[in-house]
PDB file of C-alpha atoms in Angstrom:
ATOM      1  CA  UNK A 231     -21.680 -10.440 -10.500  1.00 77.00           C
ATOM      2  CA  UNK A 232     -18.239 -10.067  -9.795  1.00 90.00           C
ATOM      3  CA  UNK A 233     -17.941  -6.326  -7.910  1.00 94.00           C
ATOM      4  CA  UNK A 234     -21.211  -7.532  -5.958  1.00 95.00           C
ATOM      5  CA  UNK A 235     -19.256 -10.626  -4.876  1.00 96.00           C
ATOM      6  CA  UNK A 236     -16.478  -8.769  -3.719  1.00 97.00           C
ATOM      7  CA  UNK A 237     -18.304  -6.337  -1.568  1.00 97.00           C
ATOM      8  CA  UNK A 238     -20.178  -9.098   0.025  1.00 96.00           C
ATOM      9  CA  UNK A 239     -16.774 -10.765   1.117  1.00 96.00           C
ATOM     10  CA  UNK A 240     -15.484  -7.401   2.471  1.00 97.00           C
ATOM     11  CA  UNK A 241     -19.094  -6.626   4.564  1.00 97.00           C
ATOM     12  CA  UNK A 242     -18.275 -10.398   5.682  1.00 97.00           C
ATOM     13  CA  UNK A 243     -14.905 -10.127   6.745  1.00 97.00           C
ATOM     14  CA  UNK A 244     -15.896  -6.769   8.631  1.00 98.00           C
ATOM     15  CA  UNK A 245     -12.238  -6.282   9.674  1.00 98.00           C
ATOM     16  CA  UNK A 246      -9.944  -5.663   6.873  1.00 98.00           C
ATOM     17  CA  UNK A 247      -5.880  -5.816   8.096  1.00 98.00           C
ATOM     18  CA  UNK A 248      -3.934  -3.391   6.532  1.00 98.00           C
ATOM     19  CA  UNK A 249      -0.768  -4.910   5.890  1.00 98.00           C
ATOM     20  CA  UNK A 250       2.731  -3.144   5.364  1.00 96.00           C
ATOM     21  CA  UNK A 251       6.008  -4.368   5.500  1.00 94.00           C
ATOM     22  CA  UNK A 252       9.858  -3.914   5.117  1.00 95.00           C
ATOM     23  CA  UNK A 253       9.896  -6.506   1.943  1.00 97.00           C
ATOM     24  CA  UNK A 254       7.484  -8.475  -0.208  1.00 98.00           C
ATOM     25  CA  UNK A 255       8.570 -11.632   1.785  1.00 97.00           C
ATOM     26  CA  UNK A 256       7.497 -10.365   5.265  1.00 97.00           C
ATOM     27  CA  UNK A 257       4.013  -8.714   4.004  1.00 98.00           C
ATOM     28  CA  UNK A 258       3.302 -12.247   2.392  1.00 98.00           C
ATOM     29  CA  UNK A 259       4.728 -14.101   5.974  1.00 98.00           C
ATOM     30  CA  UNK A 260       2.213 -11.202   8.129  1.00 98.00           C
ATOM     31  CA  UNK A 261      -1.007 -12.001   5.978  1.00 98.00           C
ATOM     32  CA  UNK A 262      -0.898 -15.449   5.882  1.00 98.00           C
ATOM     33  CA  UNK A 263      -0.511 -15.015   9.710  1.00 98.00           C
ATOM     34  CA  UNK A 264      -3.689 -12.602   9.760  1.00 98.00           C
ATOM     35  CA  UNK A 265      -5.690 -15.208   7.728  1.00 98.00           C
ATOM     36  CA  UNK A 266      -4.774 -17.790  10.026  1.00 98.00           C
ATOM     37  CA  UNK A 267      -5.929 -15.702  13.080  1.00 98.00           C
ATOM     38  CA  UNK A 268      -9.691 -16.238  11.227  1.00 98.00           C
ATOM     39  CA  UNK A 269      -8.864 -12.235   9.992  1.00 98.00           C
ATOM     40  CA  UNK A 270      -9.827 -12.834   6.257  1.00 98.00           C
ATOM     41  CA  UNK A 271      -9.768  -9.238   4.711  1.00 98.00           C
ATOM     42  CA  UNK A 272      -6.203  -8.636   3.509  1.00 98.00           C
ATOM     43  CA  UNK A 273      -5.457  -5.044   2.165  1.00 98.00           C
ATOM     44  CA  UNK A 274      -1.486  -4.943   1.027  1.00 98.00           C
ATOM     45  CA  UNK A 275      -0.162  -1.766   0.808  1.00 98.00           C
ATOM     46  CA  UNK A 276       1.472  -0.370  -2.186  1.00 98.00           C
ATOM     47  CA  UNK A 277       4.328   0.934  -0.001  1.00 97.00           C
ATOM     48  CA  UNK A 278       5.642  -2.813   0.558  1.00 98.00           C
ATOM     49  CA  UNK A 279       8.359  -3.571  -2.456  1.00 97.00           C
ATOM     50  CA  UNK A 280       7.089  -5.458  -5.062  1.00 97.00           C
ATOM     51  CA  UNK A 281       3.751  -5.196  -3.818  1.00 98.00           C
ATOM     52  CA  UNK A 282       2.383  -6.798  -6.675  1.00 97.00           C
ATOM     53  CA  UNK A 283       4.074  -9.773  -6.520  1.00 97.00           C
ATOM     54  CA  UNK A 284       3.359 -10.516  -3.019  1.00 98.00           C
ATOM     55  CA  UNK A 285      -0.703  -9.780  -3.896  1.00 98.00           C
ATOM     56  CA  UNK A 286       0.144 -12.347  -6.607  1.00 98.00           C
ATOM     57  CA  UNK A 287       1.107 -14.865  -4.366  1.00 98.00           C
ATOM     58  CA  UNK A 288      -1.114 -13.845  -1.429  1.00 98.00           C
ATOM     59  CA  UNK A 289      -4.010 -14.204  -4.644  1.00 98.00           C
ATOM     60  CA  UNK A 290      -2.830 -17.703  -5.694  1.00 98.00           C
ATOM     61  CA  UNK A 291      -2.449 -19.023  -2.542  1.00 98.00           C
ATOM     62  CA  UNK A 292      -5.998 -18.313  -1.474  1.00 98.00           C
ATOM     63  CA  UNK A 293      -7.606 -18.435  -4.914  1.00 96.00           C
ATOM     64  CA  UNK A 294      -9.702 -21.562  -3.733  1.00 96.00           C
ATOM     65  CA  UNK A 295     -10.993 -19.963  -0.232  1.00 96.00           C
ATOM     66  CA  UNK A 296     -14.314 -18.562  -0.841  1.00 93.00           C
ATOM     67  CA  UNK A 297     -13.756 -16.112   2.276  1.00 95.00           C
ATOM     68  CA  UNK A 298     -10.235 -14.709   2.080  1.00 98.00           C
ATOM     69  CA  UNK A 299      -9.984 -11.506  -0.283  1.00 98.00           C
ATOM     70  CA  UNK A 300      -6.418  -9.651  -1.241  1.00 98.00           C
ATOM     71  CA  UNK A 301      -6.667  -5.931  -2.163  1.00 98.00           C
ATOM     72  CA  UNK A 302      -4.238  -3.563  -2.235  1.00 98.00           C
ATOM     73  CA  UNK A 303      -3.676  -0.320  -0.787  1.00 98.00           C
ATOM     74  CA  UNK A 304      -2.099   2.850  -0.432  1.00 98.00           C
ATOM     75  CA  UNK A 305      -2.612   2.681  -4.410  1.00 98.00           C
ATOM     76  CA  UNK A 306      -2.020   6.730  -5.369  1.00 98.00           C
ATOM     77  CA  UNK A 307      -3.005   6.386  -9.557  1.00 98.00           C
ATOM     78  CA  UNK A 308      -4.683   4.337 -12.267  1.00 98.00           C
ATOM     79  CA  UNK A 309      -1.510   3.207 -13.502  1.00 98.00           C
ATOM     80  CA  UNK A 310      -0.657   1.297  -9.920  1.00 98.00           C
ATOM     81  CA  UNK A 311      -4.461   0.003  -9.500  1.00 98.00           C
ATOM     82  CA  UNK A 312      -4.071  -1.823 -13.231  1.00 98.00           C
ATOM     83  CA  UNK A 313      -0.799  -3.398 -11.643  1.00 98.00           C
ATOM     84  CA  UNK A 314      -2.861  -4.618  -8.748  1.00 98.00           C
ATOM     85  CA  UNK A 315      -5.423  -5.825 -10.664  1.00 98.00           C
ATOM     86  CA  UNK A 316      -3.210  -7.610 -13.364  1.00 98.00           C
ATOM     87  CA  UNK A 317      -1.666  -8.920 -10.121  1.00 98.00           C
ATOM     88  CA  UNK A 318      -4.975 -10.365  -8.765  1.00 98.00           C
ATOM     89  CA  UNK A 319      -6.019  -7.495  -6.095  1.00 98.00           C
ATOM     90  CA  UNK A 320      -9.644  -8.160  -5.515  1.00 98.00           C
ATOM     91  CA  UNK A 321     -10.229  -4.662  -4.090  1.00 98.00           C
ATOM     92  CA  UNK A 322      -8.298  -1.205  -4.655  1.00 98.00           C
ATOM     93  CA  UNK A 323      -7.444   1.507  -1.297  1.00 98.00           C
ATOM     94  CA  UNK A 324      -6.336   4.619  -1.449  1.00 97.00           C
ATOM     95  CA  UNK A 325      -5.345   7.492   1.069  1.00 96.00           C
ATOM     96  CA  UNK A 326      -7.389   9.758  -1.156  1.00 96.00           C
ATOM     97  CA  UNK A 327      -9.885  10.282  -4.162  1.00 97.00           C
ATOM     98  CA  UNK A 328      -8.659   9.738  -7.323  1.00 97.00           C
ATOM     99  CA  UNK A 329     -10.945   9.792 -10.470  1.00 98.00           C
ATOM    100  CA  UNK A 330      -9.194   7.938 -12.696  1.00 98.00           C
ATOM    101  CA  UNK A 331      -8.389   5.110 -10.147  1.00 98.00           C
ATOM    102  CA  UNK A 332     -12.295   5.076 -10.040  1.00 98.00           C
ATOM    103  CA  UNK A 333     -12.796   4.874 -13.796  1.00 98.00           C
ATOM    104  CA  UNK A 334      -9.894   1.826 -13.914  1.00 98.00           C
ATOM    105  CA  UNK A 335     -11.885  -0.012 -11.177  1.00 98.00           C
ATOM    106  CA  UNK A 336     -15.065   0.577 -12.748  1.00 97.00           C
ATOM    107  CA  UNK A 337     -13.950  -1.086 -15.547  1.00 97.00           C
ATOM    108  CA  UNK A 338     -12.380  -4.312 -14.478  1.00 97.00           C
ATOM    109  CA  UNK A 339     -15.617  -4.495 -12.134  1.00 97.00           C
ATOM    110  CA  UNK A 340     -13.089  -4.085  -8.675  1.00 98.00           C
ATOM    111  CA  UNK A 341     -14.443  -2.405  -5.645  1.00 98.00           C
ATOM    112  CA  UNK A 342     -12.732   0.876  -5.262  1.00 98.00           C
ATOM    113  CA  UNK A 343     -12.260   2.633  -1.525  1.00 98.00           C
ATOM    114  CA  UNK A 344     -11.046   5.971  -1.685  1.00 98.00           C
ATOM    115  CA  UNK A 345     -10.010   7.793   1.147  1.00 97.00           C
ATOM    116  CA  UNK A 346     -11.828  10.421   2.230  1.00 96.00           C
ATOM    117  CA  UNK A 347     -12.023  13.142   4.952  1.00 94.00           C
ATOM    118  CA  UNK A 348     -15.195  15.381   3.743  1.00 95.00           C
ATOM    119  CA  UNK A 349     -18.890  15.681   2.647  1.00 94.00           C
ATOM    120  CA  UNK A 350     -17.722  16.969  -0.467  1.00 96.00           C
ATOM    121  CA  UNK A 351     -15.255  14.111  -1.285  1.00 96.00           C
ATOM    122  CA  UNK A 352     -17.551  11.368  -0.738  1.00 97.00           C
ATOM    123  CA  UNK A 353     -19.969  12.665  -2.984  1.00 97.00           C
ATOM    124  CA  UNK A 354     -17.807  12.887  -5.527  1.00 97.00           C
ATOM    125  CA  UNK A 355     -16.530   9.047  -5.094  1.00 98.00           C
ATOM    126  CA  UNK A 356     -19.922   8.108  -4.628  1.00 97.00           C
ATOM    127  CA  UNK A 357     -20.785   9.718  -7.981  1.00 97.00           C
ATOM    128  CA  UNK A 358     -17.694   7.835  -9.166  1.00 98.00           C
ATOM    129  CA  UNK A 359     -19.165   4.467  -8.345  1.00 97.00           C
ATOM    130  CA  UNK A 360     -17.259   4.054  -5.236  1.00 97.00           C
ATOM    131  CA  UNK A 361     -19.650   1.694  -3.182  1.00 95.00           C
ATOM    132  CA  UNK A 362     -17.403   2.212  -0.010  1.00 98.00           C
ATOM    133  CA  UNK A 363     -15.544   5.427   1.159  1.00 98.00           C
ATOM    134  CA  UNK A 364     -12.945   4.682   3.364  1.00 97.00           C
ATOM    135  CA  UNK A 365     -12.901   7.333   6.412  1.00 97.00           C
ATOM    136  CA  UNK A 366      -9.260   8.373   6.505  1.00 92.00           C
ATOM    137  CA  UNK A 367      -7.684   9.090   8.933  1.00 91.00           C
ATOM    138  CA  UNK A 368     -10.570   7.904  11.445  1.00 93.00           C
ATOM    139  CA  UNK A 369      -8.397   8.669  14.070  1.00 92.00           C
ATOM    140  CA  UNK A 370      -9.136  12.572  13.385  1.00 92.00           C
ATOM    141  CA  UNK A 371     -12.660  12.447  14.029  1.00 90.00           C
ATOM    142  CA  UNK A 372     -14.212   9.143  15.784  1.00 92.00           C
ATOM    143  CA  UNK A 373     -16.980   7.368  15.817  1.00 96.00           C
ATOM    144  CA  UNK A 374     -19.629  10.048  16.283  1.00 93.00           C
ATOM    145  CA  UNK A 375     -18.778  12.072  13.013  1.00 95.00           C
ATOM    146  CA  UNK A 376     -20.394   8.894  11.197  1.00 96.00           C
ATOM    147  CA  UNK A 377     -23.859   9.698  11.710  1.00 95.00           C
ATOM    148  CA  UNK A 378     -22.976  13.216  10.831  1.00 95.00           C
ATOM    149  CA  UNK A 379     -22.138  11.955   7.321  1.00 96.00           C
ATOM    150  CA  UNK A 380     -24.333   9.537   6.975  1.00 95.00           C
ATOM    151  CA  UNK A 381     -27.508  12.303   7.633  1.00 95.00           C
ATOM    152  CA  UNK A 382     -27.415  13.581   4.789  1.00 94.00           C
ATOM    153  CA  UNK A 383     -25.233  10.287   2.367  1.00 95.00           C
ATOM    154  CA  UNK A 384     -27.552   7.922   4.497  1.00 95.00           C
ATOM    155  CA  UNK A 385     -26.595   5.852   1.511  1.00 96.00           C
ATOM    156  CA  UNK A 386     -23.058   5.652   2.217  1.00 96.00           C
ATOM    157  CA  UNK A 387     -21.006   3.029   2.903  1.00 97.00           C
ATOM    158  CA  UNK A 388     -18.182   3.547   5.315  1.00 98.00           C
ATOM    159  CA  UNK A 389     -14.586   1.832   6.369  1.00 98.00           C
ATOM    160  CA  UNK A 390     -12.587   4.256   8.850  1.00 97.00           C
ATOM    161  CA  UNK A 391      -9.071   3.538   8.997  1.00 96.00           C
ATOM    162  CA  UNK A 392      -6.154   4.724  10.953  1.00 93.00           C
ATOM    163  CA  UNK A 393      -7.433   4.928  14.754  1.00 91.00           C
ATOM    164  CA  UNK A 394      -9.496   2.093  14.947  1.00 96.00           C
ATOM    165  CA  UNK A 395      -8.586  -0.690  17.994  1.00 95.00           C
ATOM    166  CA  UNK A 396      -9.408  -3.256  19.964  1.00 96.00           C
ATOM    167  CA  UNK A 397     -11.195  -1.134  22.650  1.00 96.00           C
ATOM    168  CA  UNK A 398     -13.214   1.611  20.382  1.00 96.00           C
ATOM    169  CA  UNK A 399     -14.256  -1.163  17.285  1.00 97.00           C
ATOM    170  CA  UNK A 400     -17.619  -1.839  18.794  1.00 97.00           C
ATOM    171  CA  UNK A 401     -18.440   1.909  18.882  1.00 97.00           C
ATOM    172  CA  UNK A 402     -17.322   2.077  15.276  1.00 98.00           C
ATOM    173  CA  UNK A 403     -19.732  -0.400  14.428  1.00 98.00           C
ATOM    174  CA  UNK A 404     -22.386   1.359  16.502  1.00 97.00           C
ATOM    175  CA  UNK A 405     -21.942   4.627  15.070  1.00 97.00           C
ATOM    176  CA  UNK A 406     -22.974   2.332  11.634  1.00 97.00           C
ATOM    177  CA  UNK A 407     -19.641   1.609   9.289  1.00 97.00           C
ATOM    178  CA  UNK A 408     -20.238  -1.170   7.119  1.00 97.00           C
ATOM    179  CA  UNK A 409     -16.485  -2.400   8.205  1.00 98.00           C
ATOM    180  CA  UNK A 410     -13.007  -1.128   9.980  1.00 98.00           C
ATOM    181  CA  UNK A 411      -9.540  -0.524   8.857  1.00 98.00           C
ATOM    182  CA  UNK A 412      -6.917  -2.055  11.202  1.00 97.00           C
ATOM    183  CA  UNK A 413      -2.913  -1.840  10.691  1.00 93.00           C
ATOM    184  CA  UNK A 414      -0.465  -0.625  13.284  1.00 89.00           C
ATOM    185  CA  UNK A 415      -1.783  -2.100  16.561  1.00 90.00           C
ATOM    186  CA  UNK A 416      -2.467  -5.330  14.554  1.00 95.00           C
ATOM    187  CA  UNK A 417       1.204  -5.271  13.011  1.00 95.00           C
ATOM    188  CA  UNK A 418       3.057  -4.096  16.185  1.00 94.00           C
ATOM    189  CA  UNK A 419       4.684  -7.337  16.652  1.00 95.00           C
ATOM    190  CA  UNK A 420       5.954  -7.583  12.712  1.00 93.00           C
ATOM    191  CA  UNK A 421       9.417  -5.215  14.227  1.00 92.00           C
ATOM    192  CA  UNK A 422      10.375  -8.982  15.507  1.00 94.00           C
ATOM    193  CA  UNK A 423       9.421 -10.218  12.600  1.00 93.00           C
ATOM    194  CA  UNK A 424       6.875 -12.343  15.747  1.00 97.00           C
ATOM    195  CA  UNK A 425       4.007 -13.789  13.658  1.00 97.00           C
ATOM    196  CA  UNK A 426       2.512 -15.781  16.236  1.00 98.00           C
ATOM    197  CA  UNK A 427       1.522 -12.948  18.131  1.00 97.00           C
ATOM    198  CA  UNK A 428      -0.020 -11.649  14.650  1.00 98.00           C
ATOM    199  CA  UNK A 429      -2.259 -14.132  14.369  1.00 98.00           C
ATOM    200  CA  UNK A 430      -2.977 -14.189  18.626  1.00 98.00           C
ATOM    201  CA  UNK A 431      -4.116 -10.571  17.870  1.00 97.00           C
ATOM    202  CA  UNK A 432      -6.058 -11.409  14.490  1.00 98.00           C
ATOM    203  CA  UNK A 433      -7.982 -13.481  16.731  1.00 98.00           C
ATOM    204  CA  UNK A 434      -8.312 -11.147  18.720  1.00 98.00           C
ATOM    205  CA  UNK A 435     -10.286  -8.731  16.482  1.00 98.00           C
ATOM    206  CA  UNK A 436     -11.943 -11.301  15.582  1.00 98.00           C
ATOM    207  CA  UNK A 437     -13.659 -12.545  18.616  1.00 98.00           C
ATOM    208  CA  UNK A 438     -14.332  -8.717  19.267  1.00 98.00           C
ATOM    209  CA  UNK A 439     -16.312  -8.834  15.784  1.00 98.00           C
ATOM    210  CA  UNK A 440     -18.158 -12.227  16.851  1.00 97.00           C
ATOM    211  CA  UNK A 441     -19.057  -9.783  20.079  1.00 97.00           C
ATOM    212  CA  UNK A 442     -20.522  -7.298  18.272  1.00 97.00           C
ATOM    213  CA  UNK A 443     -22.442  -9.138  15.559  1.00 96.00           C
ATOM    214  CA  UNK A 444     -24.198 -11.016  18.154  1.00 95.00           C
ATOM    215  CA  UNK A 445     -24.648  -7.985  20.511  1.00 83.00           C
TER     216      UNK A 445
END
């Protein structure tokens, strides 16, 4: 089943890099650096021109890799998500809830993460058949306001984002998210355009991951 699939990869992965850029070109350049840090989660932000196409290449070039998945983020309406999709996002993002987002996701059988900040919304994308709720911004609350959510949605699935580093990811993963969120710290070096030291940092989280899972 596709959707099942898909949510298997992203629990996998466990770090998802959120991936921005001044063009299509550099996004594309940045995520293939991720992916060859062992980083295999790529969420490409709808803020990136011609976002599509660069999930479209991103989507053909690891079409054969059983592990890499391409989503796309900061994705505000239906309209956008269907683009994505079309475009070969395996996963939609967004800042915020959006009910028909949900119901376009739903259909094409494509994981959808809203972003969420209360109790209230992530009932309402959990009634929407949102099987993770992406905690947004994390860096507002921390770790510890996890279990306070998850008392009483102790069937909820969450991915904070915004916030989330090198140093605080095993408490994340403590506190019981089902994966993490990582952009700016992970991107830093993408103002000199230095994709080396992408993937040197992509390794990074990953050997922090490795840490954790066998912790």
């Amino acid at each position: 089943m596709k959707r099942v699939d898909i949510l298997k990869k992203l629990a996998n992965c466990g770090v998802i890099a959120v991936v921005r850029g001044d063009s299509a070109q550099q996004a594309i350049k940045a995520s293939e650096a991720i992916v060859a840090g062992g980083m295999k989660g790529i969420e490409l932000t709808f803020t990136v021109p011609n976002a599509q196409e660069a999930i479209r290449t991103l989507a053909e070039k690891y079409a054969d890799d059983e592990e890499v998945v391409i989503g796309a983020g900061t994705v505000l309406d239906a309209t956008t998500a269907r683009l994505a999709i079309m475009a070969g996002a395996a996963f939609i993002v967004s800042p915020c809830f959006d009910i028909e987002t949900a119901k376009i996701c739903n259909l094409y059988q494509i994981p959808y993460l809203p972003g969420c900040m209360t109790i209230n919304e992530m009932k309402e994308a959990l009634k929407a058949g949102s099987d993770i709720v992406k905690l947004f911004p994390g860096s507002a609350f921390g770790p510890k306001i996890v279990g306070a959510f998850k008392a009483p949605l102790p069937q909820l699935n969450i991915m904070p984002t915004g916030g989330v580093s090198l140093e605080n990811m095993a408490d994340w993963f403590k506190a019981g998210v089902i994966a993490v969120g990582v952009g700016g710290n992970l991107l830093a070096p993408l103002k000199n355009e230095d994709y080396p030291a992408i993937t040197k940092v992509a390794e990074q989280y990953m050997a922090k991951l490795q840490e954790i899972r066998e912790g």
